[in-house]
C-alpha cells in the first residue's frame, strides 16, 4: 500500500492480467479470527458470525485454543461450509501471542510447522481440508517487516502438500517472500480498522483506529475491493488490493456489518468466495 | 496374557492361520519411546539407539517434546528408516504424563486427536508417513483397564486416514476395543521389564522389575517371540503374543542389548520389520 | 452435615461454649472466589462484588490467574478492605483445576506450598497480609473425602507464620485434619447451591442445584447462620455450621443477592466480619 | 567495567572508603545458578556444588523449576547454610528464559513480583530467609542495557521487606537503577567466562569464552577480587569490582575449581561470605 498517485488503480498483476482497469477485484473472501477460547475461558462470538464467513483463521493451541476448542471450531466451520486456515502465533499463551519474542528463524519455522500441522491433521481427521496459513498477532507484524521471520513462515508453510495460501498485508515482507518462493498469497484488508497514509494499520489502541459505523464500513470495503482504494485516517486516498476482508468478530459494529457486507459486495458485482478458490501462486 | 496351561501356544489368530503351532510369530518390530526432551532439558539417548530400531513412539509436545524436538526426532528417525508412531499422553508436562487425570472420554478423545494430528502433520510435511499410535504413561495404563478411556483412544485414532495401528498390551481393554472397532492393533512385549504371573508388568519402582543382563534379555525376547512364552518373576511360564518389542533406551543394559537383539532374532528365523508391515485389522 | 435429628442445633464447640442453643452463630464472613482471569481471558465480575465481601479466595497463577491478575486482584481487594485467602488448585490450567489428578501427597503438599507462598509473598509485598487457604475445585472435593490429600494441604498450610485458617466443609476430612493439627478452620456454606439430605452439595450441572431467587437465598442464609439449619433439596432439614458464606459472583442472582445479604444478616443480629477475626484454632 | 587507565584500582566507593588502594575487596561471595530442573528433567549438579557455595540463585518455577524442585533446592541449600536468592526470568519455559520478550515494564514488574514472592514465601515457610534477587538469562541481559527493564526489576524488588539485594554487572543499568533507588546491589564476576576489553562478557557460544583450566580460573578470580582487575580476551587489563563470583556448576572445570577457589581466596586474605552479610545500600 502506498499513497495513490494514479486514482485509476492497476489491475491485480497476478491473476487479472486482462481485466479492465476499473475492476481490480471481482472476487473476495470474508474472514475472521476464530477459535480463540482456552479451557473455561471463552472469547469471541464464533457461533454468531460463522454463517456469514467464507474463511476463518483458527488458533492452533499455542497462543490460544486447546484440543476441545479446536475440534468444536472445526466442526462449527465445516457445518457452515467456511474454509479453514491455521493461525499460528508466538508460543506465549499468557500474552495471547501479542508480545514479540526473540526467536531464531529455525525456532519460528519449527513452531509454525507444529501449529499448522496440528490444524491440518485435525481438519483432515474431521473430514475437511486446510486452506491457508495466516500468522497471528506479534508474529503477523514481525513478518510484515522482518525478512528472516517472513522466510521462516514461508519455509514452514511450503512443507505442506497440497500448497497452502499465505494471508498477509500486500506490502509486507511476508507477501514478497511468499511470491519469491512461488507460494500463493492473499492480501488482507481490514473492515473495521483505519489505515495510515503509508498504507499501514493504525494501532487499535487509538480510538480513531476503530471503525464503528456498519454502513460506512460496508461502503468502504466495497470501494476497496471494486476501486482498489481506501481513505486513510488523514483523508489521503491510498491504493489497496484485496483478496480477503478481515473483521473483528468481537467488535459489535463489525458483527452488525457482517450480514450486510456480503449483500453489498454482491450487489456491486463482486463474488464472495473462500480465498482458496481464486488465489493462485505467482505465474 | 495368562498362565500358560498349554505349553504349545496357539498361532496368532489374526495373521498366521495356517502357521505351524511351534512358530507363533515369524515377524516382529523393535521399538522404543523417543523424542522425550523438552526445551533445554534433554532425555534419552535417541541418536545412539535409532539405528537399531524398526519403529519409535514419539512424544507429541504435550506431556513432553516441543516443535524443535519433534522436527529433529522425525528427521533422525526418517534418516534411519525407522517407522514413526505418535505417543500421546495426559496433558501434564510437569508430571510427564505419568499421573492419571480425571478427564471425560470426550476430553481424552480430543487430546488424542490433537496429539496424533500434530505428529501426523509434521511427519507428512517432512516427507514421511505416520504408522501407529501408542498411548503414553498413565494413559497407557488407564487404557488397559478402563473401557471408556480405551474407546476414546480408538475413536480418535479411527478418524485418521489411512488407518493407524494401535500399540498396547494383548489383554488390555484397548486391544479389545481396537478389535471391536476393526482397527489394527499390535501387541507389545517389554525387553527389560519383568512380568507378574497374571501377565501384567511389575512396577519399575521394584528392583526385581528391571532386567539388567543384556544376553538374558535377548534370549528371553527370542523365546517370547518364537515360543510365545516368558517366565514371570515367580518362575511361572506365561503365554505371550508379541508384535513389537519395547525397550527403555535410557537403561544402559537395554542399550547394550539392542544391537544383539536383532541379530539373535534373525538367527532364530524371525524377521525384524516395522509393525505397519505386518499388523493387520481383524478379518 | 447430617440429617437433623435434633431440631435445636448445638452451639459451635470451638468458640461459643456458653452461647444459648438458639444462637449457634453470631458472626459470619461473606466471601467469593476471585482473580480467576488468565491473560486476555477475563472471568467473573470481581470489581462489582468486591465492595460487599469481607473475604475473597484468590487463584494463585496455577489453575488460573497470572502475575498481573494477581497484583490487580490484591490491589482491588485491599482497596475495599477485603481479607485475602489463597485458593490453590491442581496444576491444570486447561482444566481450571476441576479435574482430579493422581498426585502423591508429597506433590500436593509441594504445590500447595508453592501456591500459598506466591499469594502470601505478593500480598505482603503489596502491604496487606494473607488470612487463609481454601483449596479449589477438584482439590477442594478431594480434600473432603481423602485423608492423604487433606493431610497434605494441612501440612503445607501449617508451614506458614502467622497461622493461616483453612476453609472447607464442616464434615470434610480436611476439617478433621485441620482440627487434629491444631489449625484454625472455617466452615463454608454456599449461598446459591442446593444441598442434598446427607449434607453434601448438589452438582451444579443439575438445574435444581442452582438457586435463582435472591430474596430466598438471603432468608436461607440467615436461617443457616442463626438457626444452624437449611432445607435440603428434598425438604429434609439438615444441620449446618457456618463461618463463611460463599457465593458465585458470576451468577447473576447471587450478585443481586449480595448487597441484600449483609443487610439481612445484620438485621438478624449477625455481625459480618472477615473469618480471620473470629475463627480460632481448637482449644 | 572499562579499560583500566590507572593500574591501581580505586577502592569500592560504597563500603571501603578508608581501605588501602591495593585492597579493593576484602570479602566476597561464591555463588551459582541452581534449582533449574523441571519435572522429570534434571539439570545441573546442585548436590555436588552446594557445599562450596555461600549463595545460590534459584529458579522460581517460571522459566525453570517447579514446586517440588523449589522445595528440594531450598532444603538442600539451607542444609549447607547457603544463602538463597530468587532468580526470576522471562515467562518462557520452553526457551528457558533465554529469549527476550517484548513485555511492558508493568508486565516485567508483575512477573518479577510474582517470582520473587514465591521463592520468599517458600523459603520463609521452610524456615530460612531470602537474601537477594538476580535476573536470569535474557532478562539479566535486558536489564544491563534497558533502563525501563532495570527500573521494573528494581520497583518489584523494592516492594519486599526486609530489603533484598540485587545482583548484576557493575556497569549495568540495573546497577545504576538500584543505586538511584537506594537498593543494595552486588557486582557479579564470572569465574569461567572470558571478558571483552569493554568489560562485557564474551558469548559462551564462542569457544574462547569458556575457561577450562581450574588453577588459572582461581588465580584470575583472586586477582579480580584483590587487585580489582582481570585480563580481557585480547590481553587488555580491565578494572573490575567483585562482590560475588558466579560459576556454571554444570561446567566440569568449574566444578573442579570450586573447592580450590575458597581456599585460594582465603589464602589471599579474602573472607568468603554470603553477599547479604556485607553488601549495603548506597549511603
mmCIF file with all atom_site columns, N, CA and C in Angstrom, chain D residues 154-208:
data_model
loop_
_atom_site.group_PDB
_atom_site.id
_atom_site.type_symbol
_atom_site.label_atom_id
_atom_site.label_alt_id
_atom_site.label_comp_id
_atom_site.label_asym_id
_atom_site.label_entity_id
_atom_site.label_seq_id
_atom_site.pdbx_PDB_ins_code
_atom_site.Cartn_x
_atom_site.Cartn_y
_atom_site.Cartn_z
_atom_site.occupancy
_atom_site.B_iso_or_equiv
_atom_site.pdbx_formal_charge
_atom_site.auth_seq_id
_atom_site.auth_comp_id
_atom_site.auth_asym_id
_atom_site.auth_atom_id
_atom_site.pdbx_PDB_model_num
ATOM 1   N N  . UNK D 1 154 ? 13.831 -3.226  39.719 1.00 0.00 ? 154 UNK D N  1
ATOM 2   C CA . UNK D 1 154 ? 14.070 -2.541  40.992 1.00 0.00 ? 154 UNK D CA 1
ATOM 3   C C  . UNK D 1 154 ? 12.743 -2.258  41.701 1.00 0.00 ? 154 UNK D C  1
ATOM 4   N N  . UNK D 1 155 ? 11.744 -1.818  40.939 1.00 0.00 ? 155 UNK D N  1
ATOM 5   C CA . UNK D 1 155 ? 10.451 -1.481  41.556 1.00 0.00 ? 155 UNK D CA 1
ATOM 6   C C  . UNK D 1 155 ? 9.836  -2.711  42.228 1.00 0.00 ? 155 UNK D C  1
ATOM 7   N N  . UNK D 1 156 ? 9.904  -3.853  41.554 1.00 0.00 ? 156 UNK D N  1
ATOM 8   C CA . UNK D 1 156 ? 9.349  -5.077  42.145 1.00 0.00 ? 156 UNK D CA 1
ATOM 9   C C  . UNK D 1 156 ? 10.144 -5.477  43.392 1.00 0.00 ? 156 UNK D C  1
ATOM 10  N N  . UNK D 1 157 ? 11.469 -5.422  43.278 1.00 0.00 ? 157 UNK D N  1
ATOM 11  C CA . UNK D 1 157 ? 12.321 -5.877  44.390 1.00 0.00 ? 157 UNK D CA 1
ATOM 12  C C  . UNK D 1 157 ? 12.143 -4.995  45.621 1.00 0.00 ? 157 UNK D C  1
ATOM 13  N N  . UNK D 1 158 ? 11.986 -3.690  45.378 1.00 0.00 ? 158 UNK D N  1
ATOM 14  C CA . UNK D 1 158 ? 11.837 -2.745  46.495 1.00 0.00 ? 158 UNK D CA 1
ATOM 15  C C  . UNK D 1 158 ? 10.560 -2.975  47.309 1.00 0.00 ? 158 UNK D C  1
ATOM 16  N N  . UNK D 1 159 ? 9.621  -3.715  46.749 1.00 0.00 ? 159 UNK D N  1
ATOM 17  C CA . UNK D 1 159 ? 8.375  -3.974  47.476 1.00 0.00 ? 159 UNK D CA 1
ATOM 18  C C  . UNK D 1 159 ? 8.584  -4.859  48.694 1.00 0.00 ? 159 UNK D C  1
ATOM 19  N N  . UNK D 1 160 ? 9.658  -5.641  48.689 1.00 0.00 ? 160 UNK D N  1
ATOM 20  C CA . UNK D 1 160 ? 9.806  -6.663  49.722 1.00 0.00 ? 160 UNK D CA 1
ATOM 21  C C  . UNK D 1 160 ? 10.522 -6.131  50.958 1.00 0.00 ? 160 UNK D C  1
ATOM 22  N N  . UNK D 1 161 ? 10.097 -6.615  52.099 1.00 0.00 ? 161 UNK D N  1
ATOM 23  C CA . UNK D 1 161 ? 10.653 -6.228  53.398 1.00 0.00 ? 161 UNK D CA 1
ATOM 24  C C  . UNK D 1 161 ? 11.091 -7.498  54.114 1.00 0.00 ? 161 UNK D C  1
ATOM 25  N N  . UNK D 1 162 ? 12.287 -7.563  54.697 1.00 0.00 ? 162 UNK D N  1
ATOM 26  C CA . UNK D 1 162 ? 13.351 -6.561  54.630 1.00 0.00 ? 162 UNK D CA 1
ATOM 27  C C  . UNK D 1 162 ? 13.928 -6.468  53.228 1.00 0.00 ? 162 UNK D C  1
ATOM 28  N N  . UNK D 1 163 ? 14.721 -5.402  52.966 1.00 0.00 ? 163 UNK D N  1
ATOM 29  C CA . UNK D 1 163 ? 15.226 -5.164  51.605 1.00 0.00 ? 163 UNK D CA 1
ATOM 30  C C  . UNK D 1 163 ? 16.049 -6.338  51.074 1.00 0.00 ? 163 UNK D C  1
ATOM 31  N N  . UNK D 1 164 ? 15.904 -6.588  49.789 1.00 0.00 ? 164 UNK D N  1
ATOM 32  C CA . UNK D 1 164 ? 16.651 -7.642  49.108 1.00 0.00 ? 164 UNK D CA 1
ATOM 33  C C  . UNK D 1 164 ? 17.727 -7.001  48.245 1.00 0.00 ? 164 UNK D C  1
ATOM 34  N N  . UNK D 1 165 ? 18.939 -7.572  48.275 1.00 0.00 ? 165 UNK D N  1
ATOM 35  C CA . UNK D 1 165 ? 19.997 -7.093  47.395 1.00 0.00 ? 165 UNK D CA 1
ATOM 36  C C  . UNK D 1 165 ? 19.688 -7.504  45.953 1.00 0.00 ? 165 UNK D C  1
ATOM 37  N N  . UNK D 1 166 ? 20.218 -6.739  45.001 1.00 0.00 ? 166 UNK D N  1
ATOM 38  C CA . UNK D 1 166 ? 20.092 -7.051  43.575 1.00 0.00 ? 166 UNK D CA 1
ATOM 39  C C  . UNK D 1 166 ? 21.473 -7.415  43.054 1.00 0.00 ? 166 UNK D C  1
ATOM 40  N N  . UNK D 1 167 ? 21.585 -8.503  42.314 1.00 0.00 ? 167 UNK D N  1
ATOM 41  C CA . UNK D 1 167 ? 22.866 -8.944  41.758 1.00 0.00 ? 167 UNK D CA 1
ATOM 42  C C  . UNK D 1 167 ? 22.884 -8.661  40.259 1.00 0.00 ? 167 UNK D C  1
ATOM 43  N N  . UNK D 1 168 ? 23.943 -8.009  39.792 1.00 0.00 ? 168 UNK D N  1
ATOM 44  C CA . UNK D 1 168 ? 24.043 -7.651  38.373 1.00 0.00 ? 168 UNK D CA 1
ATOM 45  C C  . UNK D 1 168 ? 25.492 -7.304  38.047 1.00 0.00 ? 168 UNK D C  1
ATOM 46  N N  . UNK D 1 169 ? 25.727 -6.913  36.797 1.00 0.00 ? 169 UNK D N  1
ATOM 47  C CA . UNK D 1 169 ? 27.077 -6.486  36.433 1.00 0.00 ? 169 UNK D CA 1
ATOM 48  C C  . UNK D 1 169 ? 27.291 -5.029  36.851 1.00 0.00 ? 169 UNK D C  1
ATOM 49  N N  . UNK D 1 170 ? 28.539 -4.671  37.168 1.00 0.00 ? 170 UNK D N  1
ATOM 50  C CA . UNK D 1 170 ? 28.775 -3.364  37.791 1.00 0.00 ? 170 UNK D CA 1
ATOM 51  C C  . UNK D 1 170 ? 28.440 -2.165  36.918 1.00 0.00 ? 170 UNK D C  1
ATOM 52  N N  . UNK D 1 171 ? 28.530 -2.305  35.603 1.00 0.00 ? 171 UNK D N  1
ATOM 53  C CA . UNK D 1 171 ? 28.258 -1.139  34.760 1.00 0.00 ? 171 UNK D CA 1
ATOM 54  C C  . UNK D 1 171 ? 26.892 -1.216  34.103 1.00 0.00 ? 171 UNK D C  1
ATOM 55  N N  . UNK D 1 172 ? 26.028 -2.061  34.606 1.00 0.00 ? 172 UNK D N  1
ATOM 56  C CA . UNK D 1 172 ? 24.696 -2.235  34.019 1.00 0.00 ? 172 UNK D CA 1
ATOM 57  C C  . UNK D 1 172 ? 23.762 -1.100  34.411 1.00 0.00 ? 172 UNK D C  1
ATOM 58  N N  . UNK D 1 173 ? 22.717 -0.950  33.635 1.00 0.00 ? 173 UNK D N  1
ATOM 59  C CA . UNK D 1 173 ? 21.645 -0.021  34.004 1.00 0.00 ? 173 UNK D CA 1
ATOM 60  C C  . UNK D 1 173 ? 20.979 -0.480  35.289 1.00 0.00 ? 173 UNK D C  1
ATOM 61  N N  . UNK D 1 174 ? 20.925 -1.779  35.499 1.00 0.00 ? 174 UNK D N  1
ATOM 62  C CA . UNK D 1 174 ? 20.293 -2.296  36.713 1.00 0.00 ? 174 UNK D CA 1
ATOM 63  C C  . UNK D 1 174 ? 21.079 -1.865  37.944 1.00 0.00 ? 174 UNK D C  1
ATOM 64  N N  . UNK D 1 175 ? 22.414 -1.896  37.840 1.00 0.00 ? 175 UNK D N  1
ATOM 65  C CA . UNK D 1 175 ? 23.216 -1.452  38.982 1.00 0.00 ? 175 UNK D CA 1
ATOM 66  C C  . UNK D 1 175 ? 22.951 0.038   39.256 1.00 0.00 ? 175 UNK D C  1
ATOM 67  N N  . UNK D 1 176 ? 22.894 0.817   38.183 1.00 0.00 ? 176 UNK D N  1
ATOM 68  C CA . UNK D 1 176 ? 22.642 2.255   38.339 1.00 0.00 ? 176 UNK D CA 1
ATOM 69  C C  . UNK D 1 176 ? 21.249 2.521   38.906 1.00 0.00 ? 176 UNK D C  1
ATOM 70  N N  . UNK D 1 177 ? 20.254 1.787   38.412 1.00 0.00 ? 177 UNK D N  1
ATOM 71  C CA . UNK D 1 177 ? 18.881 1.999   38.891 1.00 0.00 ? 177 UNK D CA 1
ATOM 72  C C  . UNK D 1 177 ? 18.746 1.581   40.355 1.00 0.00 ? 177 UNK D C  1
ATOM 73  N N  . UNK D 1 178 ? 19.405 0.491   40.726 1.00 0.00 ? 178 UNK D N  1
ATOM 74  C CA . UNK D 1 178 ? 19.343 0.068   42.118 1.00 0.00 ? 178 UNK D CA 1
ATOM 75  C C  . UNK D 1 178 ? 19.939 1.149   43.011 1.00 0.00 ? 178 UNK D C  1
ATOM 76  N N  . UNK D 1 179 ? 21.098 1.682   42.588 1.00 0.00 ? 179 UNK D N  1
ATOM 77  C CA . UNK D 1 179 ? 21.737 2.740   43.369 1.00 0.00 ? 179 UNK D CA 1
ATOM 78  C C  . UNK D 1 179 ? 20.815 3.950   43.491 1.00 0.00 ? 179 UNK D C  1
ATOM 79  N N  . UNK D 1 180 ? 20.208 4.334   42.373 1.00 0.00 ? 180 UNK D N  1
ATOM 80  C CA . UNK D 1 180 ? 19.323 5.501   42.379 1.00 0.00 ? 180 UNK D CA 1
ATOM 81  C C  . UNK D 1 180 ? 18.141 5.295   43.317 1.00 0.00 ? 180 UNK D C  1
ATOM 82  N N  . UNK D 1 181 ? 17.717 4.038   43.462 1.00 0.00 ? 181 UNK D N  1
ATOM 83  C CA . UNK D 1 181 ? 16.563 3.741   44.314 1.00 0.00 ? 181 UNK D CA 1
ATOM 84  C C  . UNK D 1 181 ? 16.964 3.429   45.747 1.00 0.00 ? 181 UNK D C  1
ATOM 85  N N  . UNK D 1 182 ? 18.254 3.495   46.023 1.00 0.00 ? 182 UNK D N  1
ATOM 86  C CA . UNK D 1 182 ? 18.705 3.203   47.380 1.00 0.00 ? 182 UNK D CA 1
ATOM 87  C C  . UNK D 1 182 ? 18.669 1.734   47.738 1.00 0.00 ? 182 UNK D C  1
ATOM 88  N N  . UNK D 1 183 ? 18.681 0.886   46.711 1.00 0.00 ? 183 UNK D N  1
ATOM 89  C CA . UNK D 1 183 ? 18.650 -0.557  46.964 1.00 0.00 ? 183 UNK D CA 1
ATOM 90  C C  . UNK D 1 183 ? 20.068 -1.112  46.997 1.00 0.00 ? 183 UNK D C  1
ATOM 91  N N  . UNK D 1 184 ? 20.362 -2.029  47.889 1.00 0.00 ? 184 UNK D N  1
ATOM 92  C CA . UNK D 1 184 ? 21.682 -2.651  47.881 1.00 0.00 ? 184 UNK D CA 1
ATOM 93  C C  . UNK D 1 184 ? 21.877 -3.454  46.602 1.00 0.00 ? 184 UNK D C  1
ATOM 94  N N  . UNK D 1 185 ? 23.084 -3.381  46.035 1.00 0.00 ? 185 UNK D N  1
ATOM 95  C CA . UNK D 1 185 ? 23.343 -4.117  44.797 1.00 0.00 ? 185 UNK D CA 1
ATOM 96  C C  . UNK D 1 185 ? 24.731 -4.741  44.868 1.00 0.00 ? 185 UNK D C  1
ATOM 97  N N  . UNK D 1 186 ? 24.826 -5.996  44.394 1.00 0.00 ? 186 UNK D N  1
ATOM 98  C CA . UNK D 1 186 ? 26.099 -6.723  44.405 1.00 0.00 ? 186 UNK D CA 1
ATOM 99  C C  . UNK D 1 186 ? 26.601 -6.882  42.985 1.00 0.00 ? 186 UNK D C  1
ATOM 100 N N  . UNK D 1 187 ? 27.942 -6.707  42.818 1.00 0.00 ? 187 UNK D N  1
ATOM 101 C CA . UNK D 1 187 ? 28.530 -6.780  41.480 1.00 0.00 ? 187 UNK D CA 1
ATOM 102 C C  . UNK D 1 187 ? 29.065 -8.177  41.222 1.00 0.00 ? 187 UNK D C  1
ATOM 103 N N  . UNK D 1 188 ? 28.668 -8.713  40.085 1.00 0.00 ? 188 UNK D N  1
ATOM 104 C CA . UNK D 1 188 ? 28.944 -10.123 39.807 1.00 0.00 ? 188 UNK D CA 1
ATOM 105 C C  . UNK D 1 188 ? 30.134 -10.270 38.860 1.00 0.00 ? 188 UNK D C  1
ATOM 106 N N  . UNK D 1 189 ? 30.978 -11.250 39.165 1.00 0.00 ? 189 UNK D N  1
ATOM 107 C CA . UNK D 1 189 ? 32.142 -11.590 38.334 1.00 0.00 ? 189 UNK D CA 1
ATOM 108 C C  . UNK D 1 189 ? 32.009 -13.062 37.962 1.00 0.00 ? 189 UNK D C  1
ATOM 109 N N  . UNK D 1 190 ? 32.351 -13.394 36.704 1.00 0.00 ? 190 UNK D N  1
ATOM 110 C CA . UNK D 1 190 ? 32.161 -14.769 36.262 1.00 0.00 ? 190 UNK D CA 1
ATOM 111 C C  . UNK D 1 190 ? 33.477 -15.544 36.281 1.00 0.00 ? 190 UNK D C  1
ATOM 112 N N  . UNK D 1 191 ? 33.500 -16.607 37.041 1.00 0.00 ? 191 UNK D N  1
ATOM 113 C CA . UNK D 1 191 ? 34.705 -17.416 37.236 1.00 0.00 ? 191 UNK D CA 1
ATOM 114 C C  . UNK D 1 191 ? 35.194 -18.044 35.947 1.00 0.00 ? 191 UNK D C  1
ATOM 115 N N  . UNK D 1 192 ? 34.261 -18.462 35.087 1.00 0.00 ? 192 UNK D N  1
ATOM 116 C CA . UNK D 1 192 ? 34.626 -19.348 33.982 1.00 0.00 ? 192 UNK D CA 1
ATOM 117 C C  . UNK D 1 192 ? 34.292 -18.763 32.625 1.00 0.00 ? 192 UNK D C  1
ATOM 118 N N  . UNK D 1 193 ? 34.185 -17.432 32.562 1.00 0.00 ? 193 UNK D N  1
ATOM 119 C CA . UNK D 1 193 ? 33.782 -16.791 31.312 1.00 0.00 ? 193 UNK D CA 1
ATOM 120 C C  . UNK D 1 193 ? 34.734 -15.650 30.998 1.00 0.00 ? 193 UNK D C  1
ATOM 121 N N  . UNK D 1 194 ? 35.231 -15.610 29.764 1.00 0.00 ? 194 UNK D N  1
ATOM 122 C CA . UNK D 1 194 ? 36.141 -14.536 29.366 1.00 0.00 ? 194 UNK D CA 1
ATOM 123 C C  . UNK D 1 194 ? 35.390 -13.218 29.169 1.00 0.00 ? 194 UNK D C  1
ATOM 124 N N  . UNK D 1 195 ? 36.114 -12.114 29.418 1.00 0.00 ? 195 UNK D N  1
ATOM 125 C CA . UNK D 1 195 ? 35.571 -10.772 29.218 1.00 0.00 ? 195 UNK D CA 1
ATOM 126 C C  . UNK D 1 195 ? 36.133 -10.155 27.946 1.00 0.00 ? 195 UNK D C  1
ATOM 127 N N  . UNK D 1 196 ? 35.356 -9.230  27.381 1.00 0.00 ? 196 UNK D N  1
ATOM 128 C CA . UNK D 1 196 ? 35.858 -8.417  26.280 1.00 0.00 ? 196 UNK D CA 1
ATOM 129 C C  . UNK D 1 196 ? 36.541 -7.166  26.861 1.00 0.00 ? 196 UNK D C  1
ATOM 130 N N  . UNK D 1 197 ? 37.273 -6.476  26.020 1.00 0.00 ? 197 UNK D N  1
ATOM 131 C CA . UNK D 1 197 ? 38.008 -5.308  26.506 1.00 0.00 ? 197 UNK D CA 1
ATOM 132 C C  . UNK D 1 197 ? 37.083 -4.202  27.006 1.00 0.00 ? 197 UNK D C  1
ATOM 133 N N  . UNK D 1 198 ? 35.832 -4.202  26.577 1.00 0.00 ? 198 UNK D N  1
ATOM 134 C CA . UNK D 1 198 ? 34.898 -3.182  27.070 1.00 0.00 ? 198 UNK D CA 1
ATOM 135 C C  . UNK D 1 198 ? 34.236 -3.606  28.383 1.00 0.00 ? 198 UNK D C  1
ATOM 136 N N  . UNK D 1 199 ? 34.676 -4.727  28.921 1.00 0.00 ? 199 UNK D N  1
ATOM 137 C CA . UNK D 1 199 ? 34.168 -5.140  30.225 1.00 0.00 ? 199 UNK D CA 1
ATOM 138 C C  . UNK D 1 199 ? 32.923 -6.009  30.179 1.00 0.00 ? 199 UNK D C  1
ATOM 139 N N  . UNK D 1 200 ? 32.397 -6.249  28.973 1.00 0.00 ? 200 UNK D N  1
ATOM 140 C CA . UNK D 1 200 ? 31.229 -7.133  28.878 1.00 0.00 ? 200 UNK D CA 1
ATOM 141 C C  . UNK D 1 200 ? 31.699 -8.567  28.628 1.00 0.00 ? 200 UNK D C  1
ATOM 142 N N  . UNK D 1 201 ? 30.794 -9.486  28.814 1.00 0.00 ? 201 UNK D N  1
ATOM 143 C CA . UNK D 1 201 ? 31.124 -10.904 28.698 1.00 0.00 ? 201 UNK D CA 1
ATOM 144 C C  . UNK D 1 201 ? 31.143 -11.362 27.246 1.00 0.00 ? 201 UNK D C  1
ATOM 145 N N  . UNK D 1 202 ? 32.062 -12.232 26.931 1.00 0.00 ? 202 UNK D N  1
ATOM 146 C CA . UNK D 1 202 ? 32.073 -12.903 25.631 1.00 0.00 ? 202 UNK D CA 1
ATOM 147 C C  . UNK D 1 202 ? 30.964 -13.951 25.628 1.00 0.00 ? 202 UNK D C  1
ATOM 148 N N  . UNK D 1 203 ? 30.257 -14.067 24.507 1.00 0.00 ? 203 UNK D N  1
ATOM 149 C CA . UNK D 1 203 ? 29.188 -15.069 24.418 1.00 0.00 ? 203 UNK D CA 1
ATOM 150 C C  . UNK D 1 203 ? 29.752 -16.479 24.584 1.00 0.00 ? 203 UNK D C  1
ATOM 151 N N  . UNK D 1 204 ? 29.074 -17.295 25.380 1.00 0.00 ? 204 UNK D N  1
ATOM 152 C CA . UNK D 1 204 ? 29.556 -18.666 25.615 1.00 0.00 ? 204 UNK D CA 1
ATOM 153 C C  . UNK D 1 204 ? 29.420 -19.565 24.394 1.00 0.00 ? 204 UNK D C  1
ATOM 154 N N  . UNK D 1 205 ? 28.820 -19.031 23.316 1.00 0.00 ? 205 UNK D N  1
ATOM 155 C CA . UNK D 1 205 ? 28.830 -19.813 22.067 1.00 0.00 ? 205 UNK D CA 1
ATOM 156 C C  . UNK D 1 205 ? 30.224 -19.833 21.423 1.00 0.00 ? 205 UNK D C  1
ATOM 157 N N  . UNK D 1 206 ? 31.058 -18.843 21.791 1.00 0.00 ? 206 UNK D N  1
ATOM 158 C CA . UNK D 1 206 ? 32.424 -18.809 21.252 1.00 0.00 ? 206 UNK D CA 1
ATOM 159 C C  . UNK D 1 206 ? 33.315 -19.674 22.136 1.00 0.00 ? 206 UNK D C  1
ATOM 160 N N  . UNK D 1 207 ? 34.114 -20.547 21.530 1.00 0.00 ? 207 UNK D N  1
ATOM 161 C CA . UNK D 1 207 ? 34.922 -21.457 22.356 1.00 0.00 ? 207 UNK D CA 1
ATOM 162 C C  . UNK D 1 207 ? 35.859 -20.712 23.300 1.00 0.00 ? 207 UNK D C  1
ATOM 163 N N  . UNK D 1 208 ? 36.415 -19.587 22.857 1.00 0.00 ? 208 UNK D N  1
ATOM 164 C CA . UNK D 1 208 ? 37.380 -18.890 23.706 1.00 0.00 ? 208 UNK D CA 1
ATOM 165 C C  . UNK D 1 208 ? 36.700 -18.199 24.895 1.00 0.00 ? 208 UNK D C  1
#
